[in-house]
Amino acid sequence: MAETPTTSNYPTRWKRPPVLLTHPAWRKVILLSGLVYLVLAVQTVEVDWQRVYLGLDRGWKFVQGFLLPDFTSRWNDIYAGLMESLTMTLTSTVAGILISVPIGIGAARNLAPAPVYLACRGIITVSRSFQEVIIAILLVAMFGFGPLAGFLTLAFATIGFLSKLLAEEIEDCDRSQIEAIRATGASWWQVVNYAVQPQVMPRLVGLSLYRLDINFRESAVIGIVGAGGIGATLNTAIDRYEYDSAGAILIIIIAIVLVVEYSSSYIRRWVQ
Amino acid sequence: MSHQTASQNLHWQLRTPKQSFLRWLGWFWLVALTVVCWQVMNENTIWAFVSDAPSQAADIGDRMFPPKWGYISSLWEPLWDTINIATLGTLLGILFAIPVAFLAATNTTPSTRFVRPLALLIIVASRSINSLIWALLLVAIIGPGLLAGIVAIGLRSIGFVAKLLYEAIEEIDEKQVEAIRATGASGAQVIDYAVIPQILPAFWGISVFRWDINIRESSILGLVGAGGLGIQLNASLSTLAWNQVAMIFIVILGTVVISEWVSARVRQAVL
């Protein structure tokens, strides 16, 4: 059997092995169940193609409205909605930060005793598990229509987001600095002020600016359920089939998000 | 005066007077702006409604409890619709996000001057508009139903997935790309053999993360007529059937918790 190996014995082609799910049987099972699910899911989607065909005309009008937006004829409504959105965004972010700093410190395991830790984590979980829109529905029912309900919604949502990330940041703090300050005989307040605060401050500023951006985007949404802001104006514009005004509002939203995003990345670089 | 007294009067300060003045000024403006915003915002607030809020809250809480448990039998189908909207919408979004991500990443884009800004514009436009607003538009354009919800979720997902994916592509190890290119591989082969193996774990992580977010969002899309649990929610809200609303909230909360658990497990396994 001392056959000399010829080149034909070697494969000339090579296929990249799979990166994930290397077991072939599992691959087949998961692929097959995925296919079965897809077939089942697609069957539930009933599409009225005639309605879609009729709607294409409106879709085209919307594209036209987006390309040739009409800022002027509804400018008073747009301006009022925009002012509501912007004021709501700023006040709710400031209020949210003021409340979420103590909760964030309380939810950090290395600073807070167990009962406080559990209570603060509970608040964070409640705030995070419900969508802004659902909270807005409840608060509009309680406080009446208008931006105050929106302010409360956004502040509430900010608490869950900021406290959680702040608590994680505090838990990731450099322990040796805390120990050094504690070794000088500092009280708990002094430890927070001199050891923890300088370490988390840049991150807190960054997160607050990010949340400002998110709150503006959300303020455009919760208006749909009556919580004031540009969302209400947008909803009215679409209901009246005024796609050129709706296009103008969307362009304004995108522009403001862009401005906030760029300026916040600039401020973050300046702070750090 | 003598040198000694001058050195005694010196205090160490963290900042120069100018710096601390600027900081003080910055804080002052922030507080002033917030107060002005608060005033402007509450110009039209009817404080009688606000002072009435606790009794309203107690009333709503009273009506919500106990939740109408039997109502769940008519919630299974909307729940299935909600999950389908989220899953199919995520798939649709991913389908468009992959090419956009490759066009937006500096190391794979065909032209940084023309194609990349266009891809970035798509990402920004998709990211700044919430899926509820997309749904509002699409319901007006293609009519109410699941399709509008799926397309809305898909459009919103493009920006999110493409942004995170193109950042992952930009962070790959260039040596592997060079090694594959040195074997004489074509452009498509370089992407298949050098780029994809490096970004695949991140890709699955991002997709599952977005799917988890989409489950949350699709549960309320029905408020504007795009199918799923939101339609039941809207119906219950407009008939003031708060005990049904409570039941829907419980279902949404349960779904969100389960989807979060699934996504955390998958991300743990992949990354």
Coordinates of C-alpha atoms in Angstrom, one line a residue:
Chain A
M1 CA 0.0 0.0 0.0
A2 CA 3.0 2.2 -0.3
E3 CA 1.3 4.4 -2.8
T4 CA 2.8 7.8 -3.3
P5 CA 0.3 10.5 -2.5
T6 CA -0.7 12.4 -5.6
T7 CA -2.0 15.8 -5.7
S8 CA -5.5 14.5 -6.6
N9 CA -5.8 13.1 -3.0
Y10 CA -5.7 16.5 -1.5
P11 CA -8.8 18.7 -1.6
T12 CA -8.4 21.7 -3.7
R13 CA -11.4 23.5 -2.2
W14 CA -11.9 24.5 1.4
K15 CA -15.0 25.9 2.9
R16 CA -15.0 28.1 6.0
P17 CA -16.4 26.1 9.0
P18 CA -19.3 27.7 10.8
V19 CA -18.4 30.2 13.5
L20 CA -21.3 29.7 15.8
L21 CA -23.4 26.6 16.4
T22 CA -20.7 24.2 15.4
H23 CA -22.7 21.1 16.2
P24 CA -24.3 20.0 12.9
A25 CA -27.4 18.4 14.5
W26 CA -28.3 21.5 16.5
R27 CA -27.7 23.6 13.4
K28 CA -30.3 21.6 11.5
V29 CA -32.8 21.6 14.4
I30 CA -32.5 25.4 14.9
L31 CA -32.6 26.1 11.2
L32 CA -35.7 23.9 10.7
S33 CA -37.6 25.3 13.7
G34 CA -36.8 28.8 12.4
L35 CA -38.2 27.9 9.0
V36 CA -41.4 26.4 10.5
Y37 CA -41.8 29.6 12.6
L38 CA -41.3 31.8 9.6
V39 CA -44.0 30.0 7.6
L40 CA -46.5 30.1 10.6
A41 CA -45.7 33.8 11.2
V42 CA -46.0 34.9 7.6
Q43 CA -49.4 33.1 7.3
T44 CA -50.8 35.4 10.1
V45 CA -50.0 38.5 8.1
E46 CA -53.1 39.3 6.1
V47 CA -52.3 41.9 3.5
D48 CA -55.0 43.7 1.6
W49 CA -53.1 44.3 -1.5
Q50 CA -55.8 46.5 -3.0
R51 CA -55.5 48.8 0.0
V52 CA -51.7 48.8 -0.3
Y53 CA -52.1 49.7 -4.0
L54 CA -54.5 52.6 -3.2
G55 CA -52.1 53.7 -0.5
L56 CA -49.1 53.9 -2.8
D57 CA -50.5 57.2 -4.1
R58 CA -50.5 58.6 -0.5
G59 CA -47.0 57.2 0.0
W60 CA -45.9 59.1 -3.0
K61 CA -47.5 62.2 -1.6
F62 CA -45.7 61.7 1.6
V63 CA -42.3 61.3 -0.2
Q64 CA -43.2 64.6 -2.0
G65 CA -44.1 66.2 1.3
F66 CA -40.8 65.1 2.7
L67 CA -38.8 66.5 -0.2
L68 CA -40.8 69.7 -0.5
P69 CA -41.8 70.3 3.2
D70 CA -44.2 73.1 4.1
F71 CA -42.9 74.9 7.1
T72 CA -45.1 78.0 6.7
S73 CA -48.8 77.3 6.7
R74 CA -48.8 75.4 10.0
W75 CA -45.9 77.2 11.5
N76 CA -47.8 78.5 14.6
D77 CA -48.8 74.9 15.5
I78 CA -45.4 73.5 14.8
Y79 CA -43.7 76.3 16.9
A80 CA -46.1 75.7 19.8
G81 CA -45.5 71.9 19.7
L82 CA -41.8 72.4 19.4
M83 CA -41.6 74.7 22.3
E84 CA -43.6 72.2 24.4
S85 CA -41.3 69.4 23.4
L86 CA -38.1 71.3 24.0
T87 CA -39.1 72.7 27.4
M88 CA -40.5 69.3 28.4
T89 CA -37.2 67.7 27.4
L90 CA -35.0 70.0 29.4
T91 CA -37.1 70.2 32.6
S92 CA -37.7 66.4 32.7
T93 CA -34.0 65.7 32.1
V94 CA -33.0 68.0 34.9
A95 CA -35.6 66.7 37.3
G96 CA -34.8 63.1 36.3
I97 CA -31.1 63.7 37.0
L98 CA -31.8 65.3 40.4
I99 CA -33.9 62.3 41.5
S100 CA -31.7 59.6 39.9
V101 CA -28.4 60.6 41.5
P102 CA -29.5 59.7 45.1
I103 CA -31.2 56.6 43.8
G104 CA -28.2 55.6 41.7
I105 CA -25.9 56.0 44.8
G106 CA -28.4 53.9 46.8
A107 CA -28.4 51.2 44.2
A108 CA -24.6 50.8 44.2
R109 CA -23.7 47.8 46.3
N110 CA -20.4 49.2 47.5
L111 CA -21.9 52.3 49.0
A112 CA -25.4 51.4 50.3
P113 CA -26.6 49.0 53.0
A114 CA -28.7 46.0 51.8
P115 CA -32.2 47.4 52.5
V116 CA -31.5 50.7 50.7
Y117 CA -29.9 48.8 47.9
L118 CA -32.9 46.5 47.4
A119 CA -35.4 49.5 47.6
C120 CA -33.5 51.5 45.0
R121 CA -33.1 48.5 42.7
G122 CA -36.8 48.0 43.0
I123 CA -37.5 51.5 41.9
I124 CA -35.2 51.1 39.0
T125 CA -36.8 47.9 37.9
V126 CA -40.3 49.4 38.0
S127 CA -39.3 52.4 36.1
R128 CA -37.5 50.4 33.4
S129 CA -40.1 47.7 32.8
F130 CA -42.8 49.9 31.4
Q131 CA -42.6 51.7 28.1
E132 CA -42.8 55.5 28.1
V133 CA -46.0 55.4 26.1
I134 CA -47.8 53.2 28.6
I135 CA -46.7 55.5 31.5
A136 CA -47.8 58.5 29.5
I137 CA -51.3 56.9 29.0
L138 CA -51.7 56.4 32.8
L139 CA -50.3 59.9 33.7
V140 CA -52.5 61.6 31.1
A141 CA -55.5 59.9 32.7
M142 CA -54.4 61.2 36.1
F143 CA -53.1 64.7 35.3
G144 CA -55.1 65.6 32.2
F145 CA -53.8 66.4 28.7
G146 CA -50.8 68.6 28.3
P147 CA -47.0 68.8 28.7
L148 CA -47.0 68.3 32.5
A149 CA -48.0 64.6 32.0
G150 CA -45.2 64.4 29.4
F151 CA -42.8 66.0 31.8
L152 CA -43.7 63.4 34.5
T153 CA -43.4 60.5 32.1
L154 CA -40.0 61.5 30.8
A155 CA -38.7 62.2 34.3
F156 CA -39.9 58.8 35.5
A157 CA -38.3 57.1 32.5
T158 CA -35.1 59.0 33.0
I159 CA -34.8 57.7 36.6
G160 CA -34.7 54.1 35.6
F161 CA -32.2 54.7 32.8
L162 CA -29.8 57.0 34.6
S163 CA -29.8 55.4 38.1
K164 CA -29.1 52.0 36.7
L165 CA -26.1 53.1 34.6
L166 CA -24.9 55.4 37.4
A167 CA -25.1 52.6 39.9
E168 CA -23.1 50.3 37.6
E169 CA -20.5 53.0 37.1
I170 CA -20.2 53.5 40.9
E171 CA -19.8 49.7 41.4
D172 CA -17.0 49.7 38.8
C173 CA -15.1 52.5 40.6
D174 CA -11.5 52.1 41.5
R175 CA -11.6 50.6 45.0
S176 CA -8.1 51.9 46.1
Q177 CA -9.2 55.5 45.8
I178 CA -12.2 54.9 48.1
E179 CA -10.0 53.0 50.5
A180 CA -7.4 55.9 50.5
I181 CA -10.1 58.5 51.3
R182 CA -11.6 56.2 54.0
A183 CA -8.2 55.7 55.5
T184 CA -7.9 59.5 56.2
G185 CA -11.0 59.1 58.5
A186 CA -13.5 60.5 56.1
S187 CA -17.2 60.1 56.7
W188 CA -19.6 58.4 54.3
W189 CA -20.5 61.8 52.7
Q190 CA -16.8 62.7 52.3
V191 CA -16.1 59.4 50.7
V192 CA -18.9 60.0 48.2
N193 CA -17.7 63.5 47.6
Y194 CA -14.0 63.0 47.3
A195 CA -13.5 59.4 46.1
V196 CA -16.6 58.5 44.1
Q197 CA -17.8 61.7 42.6
P198 CA -14.6 62.7 40.7
Q199 CA -14.5 59.2 39.2
V200 CA -18.1 59.0 37.9
M201 CA -18.6 62.7 37.0
P202 CA -17.5 62.6 33.4
R203 CA -19.6 59.5 32.8
L204 CA -22.6 61.1 34.5
V205 CA -22.3 64.2 32.2
G206 CA -22.1 61.9 29.2
L207 CA -25.1 59.8 30.2
S208 CA -27.2 62.9 31.0
L209 CA -26.5 64.4 27.6
Y210 CA -27.4 61.0 26.0
R211 CA -30.6 61.0 28.0
L212 CA -31.4 64.5 26.9
D213 CA -31.2 63.2 23.3
I214 CA -33.5 60.2 24.1
N215 CA -36.0 62.4 26.0
F216 CA -36.3 64.7 23.0
R217 CA -37.0 61.7 20.7
E218 CA -39.5 60.3 23.2
S219 CA -41.2 63.6 23.6
A220 CA -42.1 63.4 19.9
V221 CA -43.9 60.1 20.6
I222 CA -45.8 60.6 23.8
G223 CA -47.7 63.5 22.3
I224 CA -49.6 60.8 20.3
V225 CA -51.3 59.7 23.5
G226 CA -52.0 63.2 24.6
A227 CA -49.0 64.2 26.7
G228 CA -48.2 67.3 24.7
G229 CA -45.3 68.2 22.5
I230 CA -44.5 68.0 18.8
G231 CA -46.0 64.4 18.6
A232 CA -49.5 65.9 19.0
T233 CA -48.9 68.3 16.1
L234 CA -47.5 65.5 14.0
N235 CA -50.5 63.3 14.8
T236 CA -52.9 66.0 13.7
A237 CA -50.9 66.7 10.5
I238 CA -51.0 63.1 9.5
D239 CA -54.7 62.8 10.4
R240 CA -55.5 65.7 8.2
Y241 CA -53.4 64.1 5.4
E242 CA -51.2 67.2 5.4
Y243 CA -48.1 65.3 4.4
D244 CA -46.0 68.4 3.6
S245 CA -46.5 69.7 7.2
A246 CA -45.8 66.2 8.5
G247 CA -42.6 66.1 6.4
A248 CA -41.5 69.5 7.8
I249 CA -42.1 68.3 11.4
L250 CA -40.1 65.1 10.7
I251 CA -37.2 67.1 9.2
I252 CA -37.2 69.4 12.2
I253 CA -37.1 66.3 14.6
I254 CA -34.2 64.8 12.6
A255 CA -32.3 68.1 12.5
I256 CA -32.7 68.7 16.3
V257 CA -31.6 65.1 17.1
L258 CA -28.5 65.6 14.9
V259 CA -27.7 68.9 16.6
V260 CA -28.1 67.4 20.1
E261 CA -26.0 64.4 19.1
Y262 CA -23.1 66.4 17.7
S263 CA -23.1 69.0 20.5
S264 CA -23.3 66.3 23.1
S265 CA -20.3 64.4 21.6
Y266 CA -18.4 67.8 21.6
I267 CA -19.3 68.6 25.3
R268 CA -18.4 65.0 26.3
R269 CA -14.9 65.4 24.7
W270 CA -14.6 68.7 26.5
V271 CA -15.5 67.3 29.9
Q272 CA -13.3 64.2 29.7
Chain B
M1 CA 5.1 93.1 52.5
S2 CA 7.6 90.5 53.5
H3 CA 7.8 87.2 51.7
Q4 CA 6.7 85.3 54.8
T5 CA 3.3 86.9 55.2
A6 CA 2.5 86.6 51.6
S7 CA 3.1 82.8 51.6
Q8 CA 0.9 82.4 54.7
N9 CA -2.0 84.0 53.0
L10 CA -1.9 81.7 50.0
H11 CA -4.6 79.0 49.9
W12 CA -4.5 76.1 47.6
Q13 CA -7.5 76.1 45.3
L14 CA -8.5 73.6 42.7
R15 CA -9.4 76.2 40.2
T16 CA -8.4 79.7 39.3
P17 CA -10.9 82.4 40.0
K18 CA -11.7 82.7 36.3
Q19 CA -12.4 79.0 36.0
S20 CA -14.7 78.9 39.1
F21 CA -16.5 82.0 37.9
L22 CA -17.1 80.4 34.5
R23 CA -18.4 77.2 36.2
W24 CA -20.7 79.3 38.4
L25 CA -22.0 81.1 35.4
G26 CA -22.6 77.8 33.5
W27 CA -24.6 76.4 36.4
F28 CA -26.5 79.7 36.8
W29 CA -27.6 79.6 33.2
L30 CA -28.6 76.0 33.4
V31 CA -30.8 76.8 36.4
A32 CA -32.3 79.9 34.9
L33 CA -33.0 78.1 31.6
T34 CA -34.7 75.3 33.5
V35 CA -36.9 77.7 35.4
V36 CA -37.9 79.5 32.3
C37 CA -38.7 76.3 30.5
W38 CA -40.8 75.2 33.5
Q39 CA -42.7 78.4 33.3
V40 CA -43.3 78.2 29.6
M41 CA -44.3 74.6 29.7
N42 CA -46.9 75.1 32.4
E43 CA -48.5 78.2 30.9
N44 CA -51.5 76.2 29.9
T45 CA -51.5 73.6 32.7
I46 CA -54.8 73.5 34.5
W47 CA -53.7 73.1 38.1
A48 CA -57.1 72.0 39.3
F49 CA -56.6 68.8 37.3
V50 CA -53.2 68.4 38.8
S51 CA -54.3 68.8 42.4
D52 CA -57.1 66.3 41.6
A53 CA -54.5 63.7 40.4
P54 CA -54.1 61.7 43.6
S55 CA -57.9 61.0 43.8
Q56 CA -57.8 60.2 40.1
A57 CA -55.0 57.8 40.6
A58 CA -56.8 56.1 43.5
D59 CA -59.9 55.9 41.3
I60 CA -58.0 54.3 38.4
G61 CA -56.2 51.9 40.7
D62 CA -59.5 50.9 42.3
R63 CA -60.9 50.1 38.8
M64 CA -57.8 48.3 37.7
F65 CA -57.9 45.9 40.7
P66 CA -58.7 43.1 40.4
P67 CA -57.6 42.6 36.8
K68 CA -60.1 40.8 34.6
W69 CA -58.3 37.5 34.4
G70 CA -60.8 35.9 32.0
Y71 CA -59.9 38.6 29.4
I72 CA -56.7 36.7 28.7
S73 CA -58.5 34.3 26.4
S74 CA -59.0 37.0 23.9
L75 CA -55.4 38.2 24.3
W76 CA -53.5 35.1 23.0
E77 CA -54.0 36.0 19.3
P78 CA -52.9 39.7 19.7
L79 CA -49.9 38.4 21.7
W80 CA -49.0 36.1 18.9
D81 CA -49.4 39.0 16.4
T82 CA -47.2 41.2 18.6
I83 CA -44.4 38.6 18.7
N84 CA -44.7 38.1 14.9
I85 CA -44.5 41.9 14.3
A86 CA -41.4 42.1 16.4
T87 CA -39.7 39.1 14.8
L88 CA -40.5 39.7 11.2
G89 CA -39.8 43.4 11.6
T90 CA -36.4 42.6 13.1
L91 CA -35.7 40.3 10.2
L92 CA -36.7 43.0 7.7
G93 CA -34.6 45.5 9.5
I94 CA -31.5 43.3 9.5
L95 CA -31.9 42.5 5.8
F96 CA -31.5 46.2 5.0
A97 CA -29.1 47.0 7.8
I98 CA -26.4 44.6 6.7
P99 CA -25.7 46.3 3.3
V100 CA -26.0 49.8 4.9
A101 CA -23.5 48.8 7.6
F102 CA -21.0 47.6 5.1
L103 CA -21.4 50.8 3.1
A104 CA -21.1 52.9 6.2
A105 CA -17.9 51.3 7.7
T106 CA -14.8 53.1 6.6
N107 CA -12.9 50.0 5.9
T108 CA -15.5 48.3 3.6
T109 CA -17.2 51.2 2.0
P110 CA -16.7 51.6 -1.8
S111 CA -16.3 55.3 -1.5
T112 CA -15.9 57.5 1.6
R113 CA -17.0 60.6 -0.2
F114 CA -20.3 59.7 -1.8
V115 CA -21.6 56.3 -0.5
R116 CA -20.7 56.6 3.2
P117 CA -22.5 59.9 3.9
L118 CA -25.6 58.5 2.2
A119 CA -25.4 55.4 4.4
L120 CA -24.9 57.5 7.5
L121 CA -27.9 59.6 6.5
I122 CA -30.1 56.5 6.2
I123 CA -28.9 55.5 9.7
V124 CA -29.6 58.9 11.3
A125 CA -33.1 59.3 9.6
S126 CA -34.1 55.8 10.7
R127 CA -32.8 56.2 14.3
S128 CA -34.3 59.6 15.0
I129 CA -37.9 58.6 14.2
N130 CA -39.5 56.3 16.7
S131 CA -41.3 53.2 15.5
L132 CA -44.6 54.6 16.7
I133 CA -44.3 57.5 14.4
W134 CA -43.2 55.3 11.5
A135 CA -46.4 53.2 12.3
L136 CA -48.5 56.3 12.3
L137 CA -47.3 57.2 8.8
L138 CA -47.5 53.6 7.5
V139 CA -51.0 53.1 8.8
A140 CA -52.0 56.2 6.8
I141 CA -50.2 54.9 3.7
I142 CA -50.7 51.1 3.5
G143 CA -53.7 50.8 5.8
P144 CA -54.1 49.3 9.3
G145 CA -52.8 45.9 10.1
L146 CA -49.8 43.7 10.8
L147 CA -47.9 44.8 7.7
A148 CA -47.8 48.4 8.8
G149 CA -46.4 47.3 12.1
I150 CA -43.8 45.0 10.6
V151 CA -42.6 47.7 8.2
A152 CA -42.5 50.3 11.0
I153 CA -40.4 48.0 13.3
G154 CA -38.2 47.2 10.3
L155 CA -37.6 50.8 9.4
R156 CA -36.7 51.7 12.9
S157 CA -34.4 48.7 13.3
I158 CA -32.3 49.5 10.2
G159 CA -30.6 52.5 11.9
F160 CA -30.0 50.8 15.2
V161 CA -28.6 47.5 13.8
A162 CA -26.6 49.3 11.0
K163 CA -25.0 51.7 13.5
L164 CA -23.8 49.1 15.9
L165 CA -22.8 46.7 13.1
Y166 CA -20.7 49.3 11.2
E167 CA -18.9 50.2 14.5
A168 CA -18.2 46.4 14.9
I169 CA -16.9 46.2 11.3
E170 CA -14.6 49.2 11.9
E171 CA -13.1 47.5 14.9
I172 CA -12.0 44.3 13.2
D173 CA -8.5 43.0 13.0
E174 CA -7.1 44.2 9.7
K175 CA -4.3 41.6 9.7
Q176 CA -6.8 38.9 9.0
V177 CA -8.2 40.8 6.1
E178 CA -4.7 41.3 4.7
A179 CA -3.9 37.6 5.1
I180 CA -7.0 36.6 3.1
R181 CA -6.3 39.2 0.5
A182 CA -2.8 37.8 0.1
T183 CA -4.2 34.5 -0.9
G184 CA -5.7 36.2 -4.0
A185 CA -9.3 36.3 -2.7
S186 CA -11.8 38.5 -4.4
G187 CA -13.7 41.3 -2.5
A188 CA -16.7 39.1 -1.7
Q189 CA -14.3 36.3 -0.5
V190 CA -12.5 38.8 1.8
I191 CA -15.8 39.8 3.3
D192 CA -16.9 36.1 3.7
Y193 CA -13.7 34.7 5.1
A194 CA -12.1 37.6 6.9
V195 CA -14.8 40.1 8.0
I196 CA -17.8 37.9 8.7
P197 CA -16.1 35.5 11.1
Q198 CA -15.0 38.5 13.2
I199 CA -18.3 40.3 13.4
L200 CA -20.7 37.3 13.6
P201 CA -20.9 37.1 17.4
A202 CA -21.5 40.9 17.6
F203 CA -24.1 40.6 14.8
W204 CA -26.1 38.0 16.7
G205 CA -25.8 40.0 19.9
I206 CA -27.1 43.2 18.3
S207 CA -29.9 41.4 16.5
V208 CA -31.2 39.7 19.6
F209 CA -30.9 42.9 21.6
R210 CA -32.9 44.7 18.9
W211 CA -35.5 41.9 18.9
D212 CA -35.9 42.4 22.6
I213 CA -36.5 46.1 22.2
N214 CA -38.9 45.5 19.3
I215 CA -41.0 43.2 21.5
R216 CA -41.5 46.1 23.8
E217 CA -42.3 48.5 21.0
S218 CA -44.6 46.3 19.0
S219 CA -46.8 45.8 22.1
I220 CA -48.0 49.4 21.8
L221 CA -48.0 49.9 18.0
G222 CA -51.6 48.9 17.9
L223 CA -52.5 52.2 19.6
V224 CA -52.2 53.8 16.1
G225 CA -53.7 50.8 14.4
A226 CA -50.7 48.7 13.4
G227 CA -51.9 45.3 15.0
G228 CA -51.0 43.4 18.1
L229 CA -51.8 43.9 21.8
G230 CA -52.0 47.7 21.3
I231 CA -55.3 47.4 19.5
Q232 CA -56.9 45.6 22.5
L233 CA -55.3 48.2 24.7
N234 CA -56.8 51.1 22.7
A235 CA -60.2 49.4 22.7
S236 CA -60.1 48.9 26.5
L237 CA -58.9 52.4 27.1
S238 CA -61.5 54.1 25.0
T239 CA -64.3 52.1 26.8
L240 CA -62.6 52.9 30.2
A241 CA -62.4 49.2 31.0
W242 CA -59.5 49.7 33.4
N243 CA -59.6 46.1 34.6
Q244 CA -58.9 44.9 31.0
V245 CA -56.1 47.5 30.7
A246 CA -54.5 46.0 33.9
M247 CA -54.7 42.5 32.4
I248 CA -53.0 43.8 29.1
F249 CA -50.3 45.5 31.2
I250 CA -49.7 42.2 33.0
V251 CA -49.4 40.3 29.7
I252 CA -47.0 43.0 28.2
L253 CA -44.9 42.9 31.4
G254 CA -44.7 39.1 31.3
T255 CA -43.7 39.1 27.6
V256 CA -41.1 41.8 28.1
V257 CA -39.5 39.9 31.1
I258 CA -39.4 36.6 29.1
S259 CA -38.0 38.3 26.0
E260 CA -35.4 40.0 28.1
W261 CA -34.4 36.7 29.6
V262 CA -34.1 35.0 26.2
S263 CA -32.0 37.9 24.8
A264 CA -29.7 37.9 27.8
R265 CA -29.2 34.1 27.5
V266 CA -28.5 34.2 23.8
R267 CA -26.1 37.1 24.2
Q268 CA -24.3 35.3 27.0
A269 CA -24.0 32.2 24.7
V270 CA -22.8 34.1 21.7
L271 CA -20.5 36.7 23.1

